[in-house]
Coordinates of C-alpha atoms in Angstrom, one line a residue:
Chain A
X723 CA 0.0 0.0 0.0
X724 CA 1.2 3.5 -0.8
X725 CA 2.4 5.3 2.3
X726 CA 2.3 9.0 2.6
X727 CA 4.8 9.0 5.5
X728 CA 6.0 6.6 8.0
X729 CA 4.8 6.9 11.5
X730 CA 4.2 4.4 14.3
X731 CA 0.5 5.0 14.2
X732 CA 0.0 3.8 10.6
X733 CA -0.3 5.7 7.4
X734 CA -2.7 8.5 6.7
X735 CA -4.7 6.3 4.3
X736 CA -5.0 3.6 6.9
X737 CA -6.1 6.2 9.4
X738 CA -8.6 7.6 6.9
X739 CA -10.0 4.1 6.3
X740 CA -10.1 3.3 10.0
X741 CA -11.4 6.6 11.3
X742 CA -15.0 5.3 11.3
X743 CA -14.1 2.0 13.0
X744 CA -15.6 1.5 16.4
X745 CA -13.0 2.3 19.1
X746 CA -13.0 0.3 22.3
X747 CA -13.8 3.4 24.3
X748 CA -17.1 3.7 22.5
X749 CA -18.3 0.6 24.3
X750 CA -17.7 2.3 27.7
X751 CA -21.2 3.9 27.9
X752 CA -22.8 0.4 27.6
X753 CA -20.5 -1.1 30.2
X754 CA -21.4 1.7 32.5
X755 CA -25.1 1.4 31.8
X756 CA -25.0 -2.3 32.6
X757 CA -22.9 -1.8 35.7
X758 CA -25.3 0.9 36.9
X759 CA -28.1 -1.6 36.7
X760 CA -26.4 -3.8 39.3
X761 CA -24.8 -1.0 41.4
X762 CA -27.9 1.3 41.8
X763 CA -30.9 -0.9 41.8
X764 CA -33.0 1.6 43.6
X765 CA -32.4 4.3 41.0
X766 CA -33.7 2.3 38.0
X767 CA -36.7 4.6 37.2
X768 CA -34.3 7.6 37.0
X769 CA -32.0 5.4 35.0
X770 CA -34.8 4.7 32.4
X771 CA -35.5 8.4 32.3
X772 CA -31.8 9.1 31.6
X773 CA -31.7 6.5 28.9
X774 CA -34.7 7.7 27.0
X775 CA -33.5 11.3 27.4
X776 CA -30.2 10.3 25.9
X777 CA -32.1 8.9 22.9
X778 CA -34.0 12.2 22.7
X779 CA -30.7 14.1 22.8
X780 CA -29.2 11.9 20.1
X781 CA -32.2 12.7 17.9
X782 CA -31.6 16.4 18.5
X783 CA -27.9 16.1 17.8
X784 CA -28.7 14.8 14.3
X785 CA -30.7 18.0 13.5
X786 CA -28.8 20.5 15.6
X787 CA -25.3 19.2 15.9
X788 CA -24.8 17.7 12.4
X789 CA -27.2 19.7 10.2
X790 CA -27.0 22.9 12.2
X791 CA -30.8 23.3 12.4
X792 CA -31.3 25.5 15.5
X793 CA -34.6 24.3 17.0
X794 CA -36.3 25.2 20.3
X795 CA -39.3 23.1 19.4
X796 CA -38.0 19.6 19.4
X797 CA -40.3 18.6 22.2
X798 CA -43.2 18.7 19.7
X799 CA -42.0 15.4 18.2
X800 CA -41.2 13.9 21.6
X801 CA -44.7 14.8 22.8
X802 CA -46.3 13.6 19.6
X803 CA -44.6 10.3 20.0
X804 CA -45.6 10.1 23.7
X805 CA -49.3 10.9 23.0
X806 CA -49.3 8.5 20.0
X807 CA -47.9 5.7 22.1
X808 CA -50.3 6.5 25.0
X809 CA -53.4 6.6 22.7
X810 CA -52.3 3.4 20.9
X811 CA -51.9 1.6 24.2
X812 CA -55.3 2.9 25.5
X813 CA -57.4 2.3 22.4
X814 CA -55.6 -0.4 20.3
X815 CA -53.3 -2.6 22.2
X816 CA -50.8 -2.5 25.0
X817 CA -48.2 -4.3 22.9
X818 CA -45.0 -2.1 23.4
X819 CA -43.0 -2.7 20.3
X820 CA -45.7 -1.8 17.8
X821 CA -46.5 1.1 20.1
X822 CA -42.9 2.4 19.6
X823 CA -43.4 2.1 15.8
X824 CA -46.6 4.2 16.1
X825 CA -44.7 6.7 18.3
X826 CA -41.9 7.0 15.7
X827 CA -44.4 7.4 12.9
X828 CA -46.3 10.1 14.7
X829 CA -43.1 12.0 15.4
X830 CA -41.9 11.4 11.8
X831 CA -45.0 12.6 10.1
X832 CA -45.1 15.8 12.2
X833 CA -41.4 16.3 11.5
X834 CA -41.8 15.7 7.8
X835 CA -44.8 18.0 7.4
X836 CA -43.4 20.8 9.5
X837 CA -39.9 20.4 8.1
X838 CA -41.2 20.7 4.6
X839 CA -42.6 24.2 5.3
X840 CA -40.3 25.7 8.0
X841 CA -36.9 24.6 6.7
X842 CA -37.2 27.1 3.8
X843 CA -36.2 29.8 6.3
X844 CA -33.1 30.3 8.4
X845 CA -31.9 32.3 11.4
X846 CA -34.3 33.9 13.8
X847 CA -37.3 33.1 11.6
X848 CA -36.5 29.4 11.7
X849 CA -36.1 29.5 15.5
X850 CA -39.4 31.2 15.8
X851 CA -41.1 28.7 13.4
X852 CA -39.8 25.7 15.4
X853 CA -41.2 27.3 18.5
X854 CA -44.5 28.0 16.7
X855 CA -44.9 24.4 15.7
X856 CA -44.3 23.4 19.3
X857 CA -46.8 25.9 20.6
X858 CA -49.4 24.9 18.1
X859 CA -49.1 21.2 19.0
X860 CA -49.1 22.1 22.7
X861 CA -52.2 24.3 22.3
X862 CA -53.9 21.5 20.4
X863 CA -53.1 18.9 23.0
X864 CA -54.3 21.3 25.7
X865 CA -57.7 22.0 24.0
X866 CA -58.5 18.6 22.4
X867 CA -59.7 17.4 25.8
X868 CA -61.8 14.5 24.5
X869 CA -58.8 12.9 22.8
X870 CA -55.8 14.0 24.9
X871 CA -57.4 14.5 28.3
X872 CA -56.3 18.2 28.2
X873 CA -54.4 19.3 31.3
X874 CA -55.1 16.0 33.1
X875 CA -53.2 14.1 30.5
X876 CA -53.6 10.4 29.6
X877 CA -53.6 8.0 32.5
X878 CA -54.5 4.4 33.0
X879 CA -52.2 3.2 30.3
X880 CA -51.4 -0.5 30.8
X881 CA -48.7 -2.2 28.9
X882 CA -48.5 -5.9 27.8
X883 CA -45.3 -7.8 28.4
X884 CA -42.6 -7.3 25.7
X885 CA -42.7 -10.2 23.3
X886 CA -45.4 -11.6 25.6
X887 CA -42.5 -12.5 27.9
X888 CA -41.1 -9.6 29.9
X889 CA -43.6 -8.0 32.2
X890 CA -43.1 -4.3 33.1
X891 CA -42.5 -4.5 36.9
X892 CA -43.0 -2.0 39.7
X893 CA -39.3 -1.5 40.2
X894 CA -38.5 -0.7 36.6
X895 CA -36.1 -3.6 35.9
X896 CA -37.8 -4.4 32.6
X897 CA -38.2 -0.7 31.7
X898 CA -34.5 -0.2 32.2
X899 CA -33.5 -3.0 29.9
X900 CA -36.1 -2.1 27.4
X901 CA -34.9 1.6 27.2
X902 CA -31.3 0.4 27.1
X903 CA -31.8 -2.0 24.2
X904 CA -33.8 0.5 22.2
X905 CA -31.2 3.2 22.8
X906 CA -28.4 0.7 21.7
X907 CA -30.1 0.2 18.3
X908 CA -30.7 3.9 17.9
X909 CA -27.1 4.7 18.7
X910 CA -25.9 2.1 16.1
X911 CA -28.3 3.7 13.6
X912 CA -27.1 7.2 14.4
X913 CA -23.5 6.3 14.1
X914 CA -24.0 4.6 10.7
X915 CA -26.0 7.7 9.6
X916 CA -23.6 10.4 10.5
X917 CA -20.6 8.4 9.1
X918 CA -22.4 7.8 5.8
X919 CA -22.1 10.1 2.8
X920 CA -25.4 11.5 3.8
X921 CA -24.1 12.5 7.3
X922 CA -21.0 14.1 5.7
X923 CA -23.3 16.1 3.4
X924 CA -25.2 17.4 6.5
X925 CA -21.9 18.5 8.1
X926 CA -21.3 20.3 4.8
X927 CA -24.6 22.1 5.0
X928 CA -23.8 23.2 8.6
X929 CA -20.4 24.4 7.8
X930 CA -21.0 26.2 4.5
X931 CA -24.4 26.2 3.0
X932 CA -23.5 28.4 0.1
X933 CA -20.8 26.1 -1.0
X934 CA -23.2 23.1 -0.8
X935 CA -25.6 24.9 -3.0
X936 CA -22.8 25.7 -5.4
X937 CA -21.7 22.1 -5.8
X938 CA -25.2 21.2 -6.5
X939 CA -26.1 19.3 -3.3
X940 CA -29.9 19.1 -2.7
X941 CA -29.7 21.1 0.5
X942 CA -33.3 21.4 1.4
X943 CA -34.0 17.7 0.7
X944 CA -31.1 16.8 2.9
X945 CA -32.4 19.0 5.7
X946 CA -36.0 17.8 5.5
X947 CA -34.7 14.2 5.5
X948 CA -32.6 14.6 8.6
X949 CA -35.3 16.6 10.3
X950 CA -37.7 13.8 9.7
X951 CA -35.3 11.1 10.9
X952 CA -34.6 13.2 13.9
X953 CA -38.3 13.6 14.6
X954 CA -38.8 9.8 14.3
X955 CA -36.2 9.2 16.9
X956 CA -37.6 11.9 19.2
X957 CA -41.0 10.3 18.8
X958 CA -39.6 6.9 19.8
X959 CA -38.1 8.6 22.9
X960 CA -41.5 10.0 23.7
X961 CA -43.1 6.7 23.2
X962 CA -40.6 5.1 25.6
X963 CA -41.6 7.7 28.2
X964 CA -45.3 7.0 27.7
X965 CA -44.8 3.3 28.0
X966 CA -42.4 3.2 31.0
X967 CA -44.2 5.9 33.1
X968 CA -47.6 4.8 31.8
X969 CA -48.7 8.4 31.8
X970 CA -48.6 11.2 29.2
X971 CA -49.1 14.8 30.3
X972 CA -48.7 18.3 28.7
X973 CA -45.2 18.5 30.1
X974 CA -44.0 16.2 27.3
X975 CA -44.7 19.1 24.9
X976 CA -43.4 21.8 27.2
X977 CA -41.1 24.5 26.2
X978 CA -38.9 23.5 29.2
X979 CA -38.4 20.0 27.7
X980 CA -37.3 21.6 24.4
X981 CA -35.0 24.0 26.1
X982 CA -33.5 21.5 28.5
X983 CA -32.7 19.0 25.9
X984 CA -30.7 21.6 24.0
X985 CA -28.9 22.6 27.2
X986 CA -28.0 19.0 28.0
X987 CA -26.7 18.4 24.5
X988 CA -24.6 21.5 24.6
X989 CA -23.3 20.6 28.0
X990 CA -22.0 17.3 26.6
X991 CA -20.9 18.7 23.3
X992 CA -22.8 18.9 20.0
X993 CA -22.2 17.1 16.8
X994 CA -20.5 14.1 18.3
X995 CA -23.3 11.7 19.4
X996 CA -21.5 11.0 22.6
X997 CA -22.2 14.5 23.8
X998 CA -25.7 13.3 24.3
X999 CA -24.6 10.6 26.7
X1000 CA -22.3 12.8 28.8
X1001 CA -24.5 15.9 28.9
X1002 CA -27.7 14.0 29.8
X1003 CA -26.1 12.0 32.5
X1004 CA -24.4 15.0 34.1
X1005 CA -27.5 17.2 33.8
X1006 CA -30.1 14.7 35.0
X1007 CA -28.1 13.5 38.0
X1008 CA -27.3 17.0 39.0
X1009 CA -31.0 18.0 38.5
X1010 CA -32.1 15.0 40.6
X1011 CA -29.7 16.1 43.4
X1012 CA -30.1 19.9 43.5
X1013 CA -33.3 20.9 41.7
X1014 CA -35.8 19.5 44.3
X1015 CA -34.2 21.3 47.2
X1016 CA -34.2 24.7 45.6
X1017 CA -35.4 25.3 42.0
X1018 CA -34.3 28.9 41.9
X1019 CA -30.7 27.9 42.9
X1020 CA -30.8 25.2 40.2
X1021 CA -31.9 27.5 37.4
X1022 CA -29.3 30.0 38.4
X1023 CA -26.5 27.5 38.0
X1024 CA -27.9 26.1 34.7
X1025 CA -27.9 29.7 33.4
X1026 CA -24.4 30.4 34.6
X1027 CA -23.2 27.1 33.1
X1028 CA -24.6 28.0 29.7
X1029 CA -23.0 31.4 29.7
X1030 CA -19.6 29.9 30.7
X1031 CA -19.9 27.2 28.1
X1032 CA -20.6 29.8 25.4
X1033 CA -17.8 32.1 26.5
X1034 CA -15.1 29.5 27.3
X1035 CA -15.9 26.0 26.3
X1036 CA -17.8 25.9 23.0
X1037 CA -17.4 22.1 22.7
X1038 CA -19.1 21.3 26.0
X1039 CA -17.7 18.7 28.4
X1040 CA -16.3 16.4 25.6
X1041 CA -14.7 19.4 23.9
X1042 CA -12.9 20.2 27.1
X1043 CA -11.7 16.6 27.4
X1044 CA -10.5 16.8 23.8
X1045 CA -8.5 20.0 24.5
X1046 CA -7.0 18.5 27.6
X1047 CA -5.9 15.4 25.7
X1048 CA -4.4 17.5 23.0
X1049 CA -2.6 19.5 25.6
X1050 CA -1.3 16.4 27.3
X1051 CA 0.0 15.0 24.0
X1052 CA 1.7 18.3 23.2
X1053 CA 3.4 18.4 26.6
X1054 CA 4.6 14.8 26.3
X1055 CA 6.2 15.6 23.0
Chain B
X369 CA -76.1 45.4 17.2
X370 CA -75.2 47.5 20.2
X371 CA -73.7 44.6 22.0
X372 CA -71.6 43.8 18.9
X373 CA -70.4 47.4 18.7
X374 CA -69.6 47.4 22.4
X375 CA -67.5 44.2 21.9
X376 CA -65.6 45.7 19.0
X377 CA -64.8 48.9 20.9
X378 CA -63.7 46.9 23.9
X379 CA -61.5 44.6 21.9
X380 CA -59.9 47.5 20.0
X381 CA -59.3 49.5 23.2
X382 CA -57.8 46.8 25.3
X383 CA -56.0 45.4 22.3
X384 CA -54.5 48.8 21.6
X385 CA -53.3 49.1 25.2
X386 CA -51.7 45.7 25.0
X387 CA -50.1 46.5 21.6
X388 CA -48.5 49.7 23.0
X389 CA -46.9 47.7 25.8
X390 CA -45.6 45.1 23.4
X391 CA -44.2 47.7 21.0
X392 CA -42.5 49.8 23.6
X393 CA -40.9 46.7 25.0
X394 CA -39.9 45.1 21.7
X395 CA -38.8 48.0 19.6
X396 CA -35.3 48.0 21.1
X397 CA -35.0 44.3 20.4
X398 CA -35.8 44.9 16.8
X399 CA -33.1 47.6 16.4
X400 CA -30.4 45.7 18.2
X401 CA -31.1 42.6 16.3
X402 CA -31.1 44.5 13.1
X403 CA -27.9 46.4 14.0
X404 CA -25.7 43.6 15.2
X405 CA -27.6 40.5 14.1
X406 CA -27.6 39.4 17.7
X407 CA -30.3 36.8 18.5
X408 CA -31.1 38.0 21.9
X409 CA -33.7 36.0 23.7
X410 CA -33.0 37.8 27.0
X411 CA -34.7 41.1 26.1
X412 CA -37.7 40.3 28.3
X413 CA -35.3 40.3 31.3
X414 CA -34.9 44.1 30.9
X415 CA -38.7 44.6 30.8
X416 CA -39.0 42.4 33.9
X417 CA -36.3 44.2 35.8
X418 CA -38.0 47.5 34.9
X419 CA -41.2 46.3 36.4
X420 CA -39.5 45.1 39.6
X421 CA -37.5 48.3 40.0
X422 CA -40.6 50.4 39.5
X423 CA -43.0 48.5 41.8
X424 CA -40.3 48.2 44.5
X425 CA -39.6 52.0 44.5
X426 CA -43.3 52.7 44.7
X427 CA -44.4 50.0 47.2
X428 CA -41.4 50.0 49.5
X429 CA -40.1 53.5 49.3
X430 CA -43.3 55.4 48.4
X431 CA -41.8 57.0 45.4
X432 CA -44.3 58.7 43.1
X433 CA -45.3 56.8 40.0
X434 CA -43.7 59.0 37.4
X435 CA -40.3 59.1 39.2
X436 CA -40.3 55.4 39.8
X437 CA -40.9 54.8 36.1
X438 CA -38.1 57.1 35.1
X439 CA -35.8 55.5 37.6
X440 CA -36.6 52.1 36.2
X441 CA -35.6 53.4 32.7
X442 CA -32.3 54.8 33.9
X443 CA -31.4 51.9 36.2
X444 CA -32.1 49.2 33.6
X445 CA -30.3 51.2 30.8
X446 CA -27.2 51.4 33.1
X447 CA -27.4 47.6 33.9
X448 CA -27.7 46.9 30.2
X449 CA -24.6 48.9 29.3
X450 CA -22.6 46.9 31.8
X451 CA -23.9 43.6 30.4
X452 CA -23.4 44.8 26.8
X453 CA -19.8 45.9 27.3
X454 CA -18.7 42.9 29.4
X455 CA -20.6 40.0 27.9
X456 CA -22.7 40.7 24.8
X457 CA -19.9 42.4 22.9
X458 CA -17.8 39.2 23.1
X459 CA -20.4 37.3 21.1
X460 CA -21.2 39.6 18.1
X461 CA -19.1 37.5 15.8
X462 CA -20.3 34.2 17.3
X463 CA -22.9 31.9 15.6
X464 CA -26.6 32.0 16.2
X465 CA -26.5 28.9 18.4
X466 CA -24.0 30.5 20.8
X467 CA -26.1 33.7 21.0
X468 CA -29.3 31.8 21.6
X469 CA -27.6 29.7 24.4
X470 CA -25.9 32.7 25.9
X471 CA -29.1 34.7 26.1
X472 CA -31.1 31.7 27.4
X473 CA -28.5 31.4 30.1
X474 CA -29.0 35.1 31.0
X475 CA -32.7 34.5 31.2
X476 CA -32.2 31.5 33.6
X477 CA -29.9 33.5 35.9
X478 CA -32.2 36.5 35.9
X479 CA -35.2 34.4 36.8
X480 CA -33.3 32.8 39.7
X481 CA -32.0 36.2 40.8
X482 CA -35.5 37.8 40.8
X483 CA -37.0 34.8 42.6
X484 CA -34.4 35.2 45.3
X485 CA -34.7 38.9 45.6
X486 CA -38.5 39.4 45.4
X487 CA -40.0 35.9 46.0
X488 CA -42.2 33.9 43.7
X489 CA -45.4 35.9 43.9
X490 CA -46.4 38.6 41.4
X491 CA -45.6 42.2 42.4
X492 CA -48.4 44.5 43.4
X493 CA -48.9 47.4 41.0
X494 CA -50.6 50.3 42.7
X495 CA -52.1 52.7 40.2
X496 CA -51.8 56.3 41.4
X497 CA -54.9 57.9 42.8
X498 CA -55.4 60.2 39.9
X499 CA -55.5 57.4 37.3
X500 CA -57.8 55.0 39.1
X501 CA -61.4 54.2 38.1
X502 CA -62.8 54.9 34.7
X503 CA -64.5 57.6 32.7
X504 CA -67.3 57.7 30.2
X505 CA -67.4 58.7 26.6
X506 CA -70.7 58.3 24.7
X507 CA -72.0 56.3 27.6
X508 CA -69.2 53.8 27.4
X509 CA -66.8 53.5 30.2
X510 CA -63.0 53.3 29.7
X511 CA -60.5 52.5 32.4
X512 CA -58.5 55.7 33.1
X513 CA -55.2 53.9 33.6
X514 CA -55.3 52.1 30.3
X515 CA -56.2 55.3 28.5
X516 CA -53.3 57.0 30.2
X517 CA -51.1 54.1 29.1
X518 CA -52.1 54.4 25.5
X519 CA -51.6 58.2 25.4
X520 CA -48.2 58.1 27.1
X521 CA -47.0 55.2 25.0
X522 CA -48.0 57.1 21.9
X523 CA -46.1 60.1 23.1
X524 CA -43.0 58.0 23.7
X525 CA -43.3 56.3 20.3
X526 CA -43.8 59.7 18.5
X527 CA -40.6 61.0 20.3
X528 CA -38.7 57.8 19.3
X529 CA -39.8 58.1 15.6
X530 CA -38.9 61.8 15.5
X531 CA -35.6 61.0 17.1
X532 CA -34.8 58.3 14.6
X533 CA -35.9 60.3 11.6
X534 CA -34.7 63.8 12.5
X535 CA -31.6 63.6 14.7
X536 CA -28.1 62.9 13.7
X537 CA -28.0 60.0 16.1
X538 CA -31.1 58.5 14.5
X539 CA -29.6 58.9 11.1
X540 CA -26.5 57.0 12.2
X541 CA -28.6 54.2 13.5
X542 CA -30.5 53.9 10.3
X543 CA -27.3 54.0 8.3
X544 CA -25.7 51.3 10.5
X545 CA -28.8 49.0 10.2
X546 CA -28.8 49.4 6.4
X547 CA -25.1 48.8 5.9
X548 CA -22.8 48.5 8.8
X549 CA -19.6 48.3 6.9
X550 CA -20.5 51.3 4.8
X551 CA -21.4 53.3 8.0
X552 CA -18.1 52.3 9.6
X553 CA -16.1 53.5 6.6
X554 CA -17.9 56.8 6.8
X555 CA -16.5 57.2 10.3
X556 CA -19.5 56.2 12.4
X557 CA -18.4 54.5 15.5
X558 CA -20.8 51.6 15.3
X559 CA -19.5 50.0 18.5
X560 CA -20.4 53.0 20.6
X561 CA -23.6 53.5 18.6
X562 CA -24.6 50.0 19.4
X563 CA -23.9 50.4 23.1
X564 CA -26.1 53.5 23.2
X565 CA -28.9 51.8 21.2
X566 CA -28.7 48.8 23.4
X567 CA -29.1 51.0 26.5
X568 CA -31.9 52.9 24.9
X569 CA -33.7 49.8 23.8
X570 CA -33.3 48.1 27.2
X571 CA -34.5 51.3 29.0
X572 CA -37.5 51.4 26.8
X573 CA -38.2 47.8 27.6
X574 CA -38.0 48.6 31.3
X575 CA -40.3 51.6 30.7
X576 CA -42.8 49.3 29.0
X577 CA -42.5 46.6 31.6
X578 CA -43.1 49.2 34.3
X579 CA -46.0 51.0 32.8
X580 CA -47.5 47.8 31.6
X581 CA -47.2 46.0 35.0
X582 CA -51.0 45.9 35.3
X583 CA -51.4 44.1 32.0
X584 CA -48.4 41.8 32.0
X585 CA -48.0 40.9 35.7
X586 CA -44.5 41.2 37.1
X587 CA -43.4 37.8 38.3
X588 CA -40.3 35.7 38.1
X589 CA -41.5 33.8 35.0
X590 CA -42.0 37.1 33.1
X591 CA -38.9 36.9 31.0
X592 CA -39.8 33.3 29.9
X593 CA -43.6 33.6 29.6
X594 CA -43.7 36.7 27.4
X595 CA -40.5 36.1 25.5
X596 CA -42.5 34.5 22.7
X597 CA -44.7 37.6 22.3
X598 CA -41.7 40.0 22.1
X599 CA -40.0 37.7 19.6
X600 CA -43.1 37.4 17.6
X601 CA -43.4 41.2 17.4
X602 CA -39.9 41.5 16.1
X603 CA -39.9 38.5 13.8
X604 CA -43.2 39.4 12.2
X605 CA -42.4 43.1 12.0
X606 CA -39.0 42.6 10.5
X607 CA -35.6 42.8 12.0
X608 CA -34.1 46.3 12.2
X609 CA -37.3 48.0 11.3
X610 CA -38.9 50.6 13.6
X611 CA -42.3 50.7 12.0
X612 CA -42.7 47.0 11.2
X613 CA -42.9 46.0 14.9
X614 CA -45.5 48.6 15.4
X615 CA -47.8 47.0 12.9
X616 CA -46.9 43.6 14.2
X617 CA -47.6 44.7 17.8
X618 CA -51.0 46.1 16.7
X619 CA -51.9 42.8 14.9
X620 CA -50.7 40.8 17.9
X621 CA -52.3 42.9 20.6
X622 CA -55.7 43.3 18.9
X623 CA -55.6 39.7 17.5
X624 CA -54.8 38.1 20.8
X625 CA -57.4 40.2 22.7
X626 CA -60.0 39.3 20.0
X627 CA -59.1 35.6 20.2
X628 CA -59.4 35.6 24.0
X629 CA -62.7 37.4 23.8
X630 CA -64.4 35.6 20.9
X631 CA -63.0 32.1 20.9
X632 CA -61.5 31.4 24.3
X633 CA -61.8 27.7 23.8
X634 CA -59.1 27.8 21.1
X635 CA -56.6 29.7 23.3
X636 CA -53.7 31.1 21.4
X637 CA -54.0 28.6 18.6
X638 CA -55.0 31.1 15.9
X639 CA -52.4 33.5 17.0
X640 CA -49.5 31.0 16.5
X641 CA -51.1 29.7 13.3
X642 CA -51.2 33.2 11.8
X643 CA -47.7 34.0 12.9
X644 CA -46.6 30.8 11.1
X645 CA -48.5 31.9 8.1
X646 CA -47.0 35.3 8.0
X647 CA -43.5 34.1 8.5
X648 CA -43.8 31.5 5.8
X649 CA -45.2 34.1 3.4
X650 CA -42.6 36.7 4.3
X651 CA -39.6 35.0 6.1
X652 CA -38.0 38.3 6.9
X653 CA -41.2 39.8 8.4
X654 CA -43.6 42.3 7.1
X655 CA -41.2 45.2 6.8
X656 CA -37.9 43.3 7.0
X657 CA -35.0 43.6 4.6
X658 CA -35.1 40.9 2.0

């Protein structure tokens, strides 16, 4: 094989070919997640929440981190999925896997239709339109009382066992594994997607949309596609919430959920999939510890953290780790 | 027929008062966004602070209404200059996402600060003796304070428009919004211009928050709850425009009041739907630069 230069880490070509190979460290989240199951058995409900929020954050990362679509309305798809899964379980069947499909479809359809119209715009207008979609869906769910239960939400959802085998138990053992396995497949899918030519094209749109237009890339089609995919995944996350908590309320569509998921992703680092894992885990554990005692205190620190990240650490937690590693390597040399 | 007429008059009157508040608060946001392209989601914080400063001066220190309002304007304008010089100015060249996140962070901190300092309950707004009650025109009664609010806001808006159109400072702002680089090469110090405009806009927001405290209640959630309305006024009106947000505020104020009055069961559904429609029809807003 032709070698650009000799180095102990292999050639540039080899590195280029292998840059997408799974590294051992990428299995770390899964080892930790399985370890957490045995170490913290009393925190399993929180664990399931964290897992499905990671899924939600990954879905946002595809749109925000890779394609650069700034959205404050991503909870619209999460909520659509949650309500779809809840209604499906109430009126059709409590079978969970087909419920997830329905949830993903609901999110996807809403994402496709809204993406088709709003992704023509950019900047503040786009941010406003993502918010408008969220507010419309929210207002609809609030007012369509006979269908959605309005402010009371959907309760009395009962789920059948997964594959007719694994019953959802009171302590959340099944729910934890269920969320973990769904998240695992979504993670695999997201990795394949962002490392595919399609994923590279998205990064191109984010970095320089004019150039992408100039080389003839179908920018809008790419954006609508990724927005739809992202909405499907968000819908699945919502469906997981509906099925594991057996309740769907208006909070699934809340502006807070939209804002918080952006904050969690930014905290971990956007455009790198693993930022979702790191950010969500840090944020939700901190929230569980501090927010109940004093909500005002909590929101102050979240605000301060955002300002500091923007001013000093644009890459989030993983960005800081990257920089530290680079610095260590430089010092060693 | 008479009932219908009464409803129309009532909707127009209350809608107008609401629209004035929205415009006075949002106009500064439109100019600063147009001038520096800064996506500032924290503008409502200045209105909220204005409301707090005013109600505190009145309720706790017994300051007369007019002076309290003026103090709110000055205090918030000063605070905003400090924020602009130390924080905002670092992010003019940053991307939209950074600006959005930064300003959301400011909102979170302000909400927490206000909750600590003033507690979670809404602030009491005591209307001065002279402006209480209502008066009658053609056997219809109008609340005195709201009428006062409309008149004063109109005066402020007229002064603002005259200032923008007729003074040197206003001409500089218009030049910088139209073409910042050209304005800079003509020797206009756009950095200083922006600081001043930012202060003026924030002061006006504080003024609007204060005078409108009886329509938009002053509470810790203020900056979050009404944010969407201020942004709607700016986005629908058109960034950088002075008149656009006025039209947008009128549409929003009267439209929202009409919806609440006529079809309360739909809530704000039509409002958001029409905003979507307008923004899809004209992505840069009604009066925005293409």
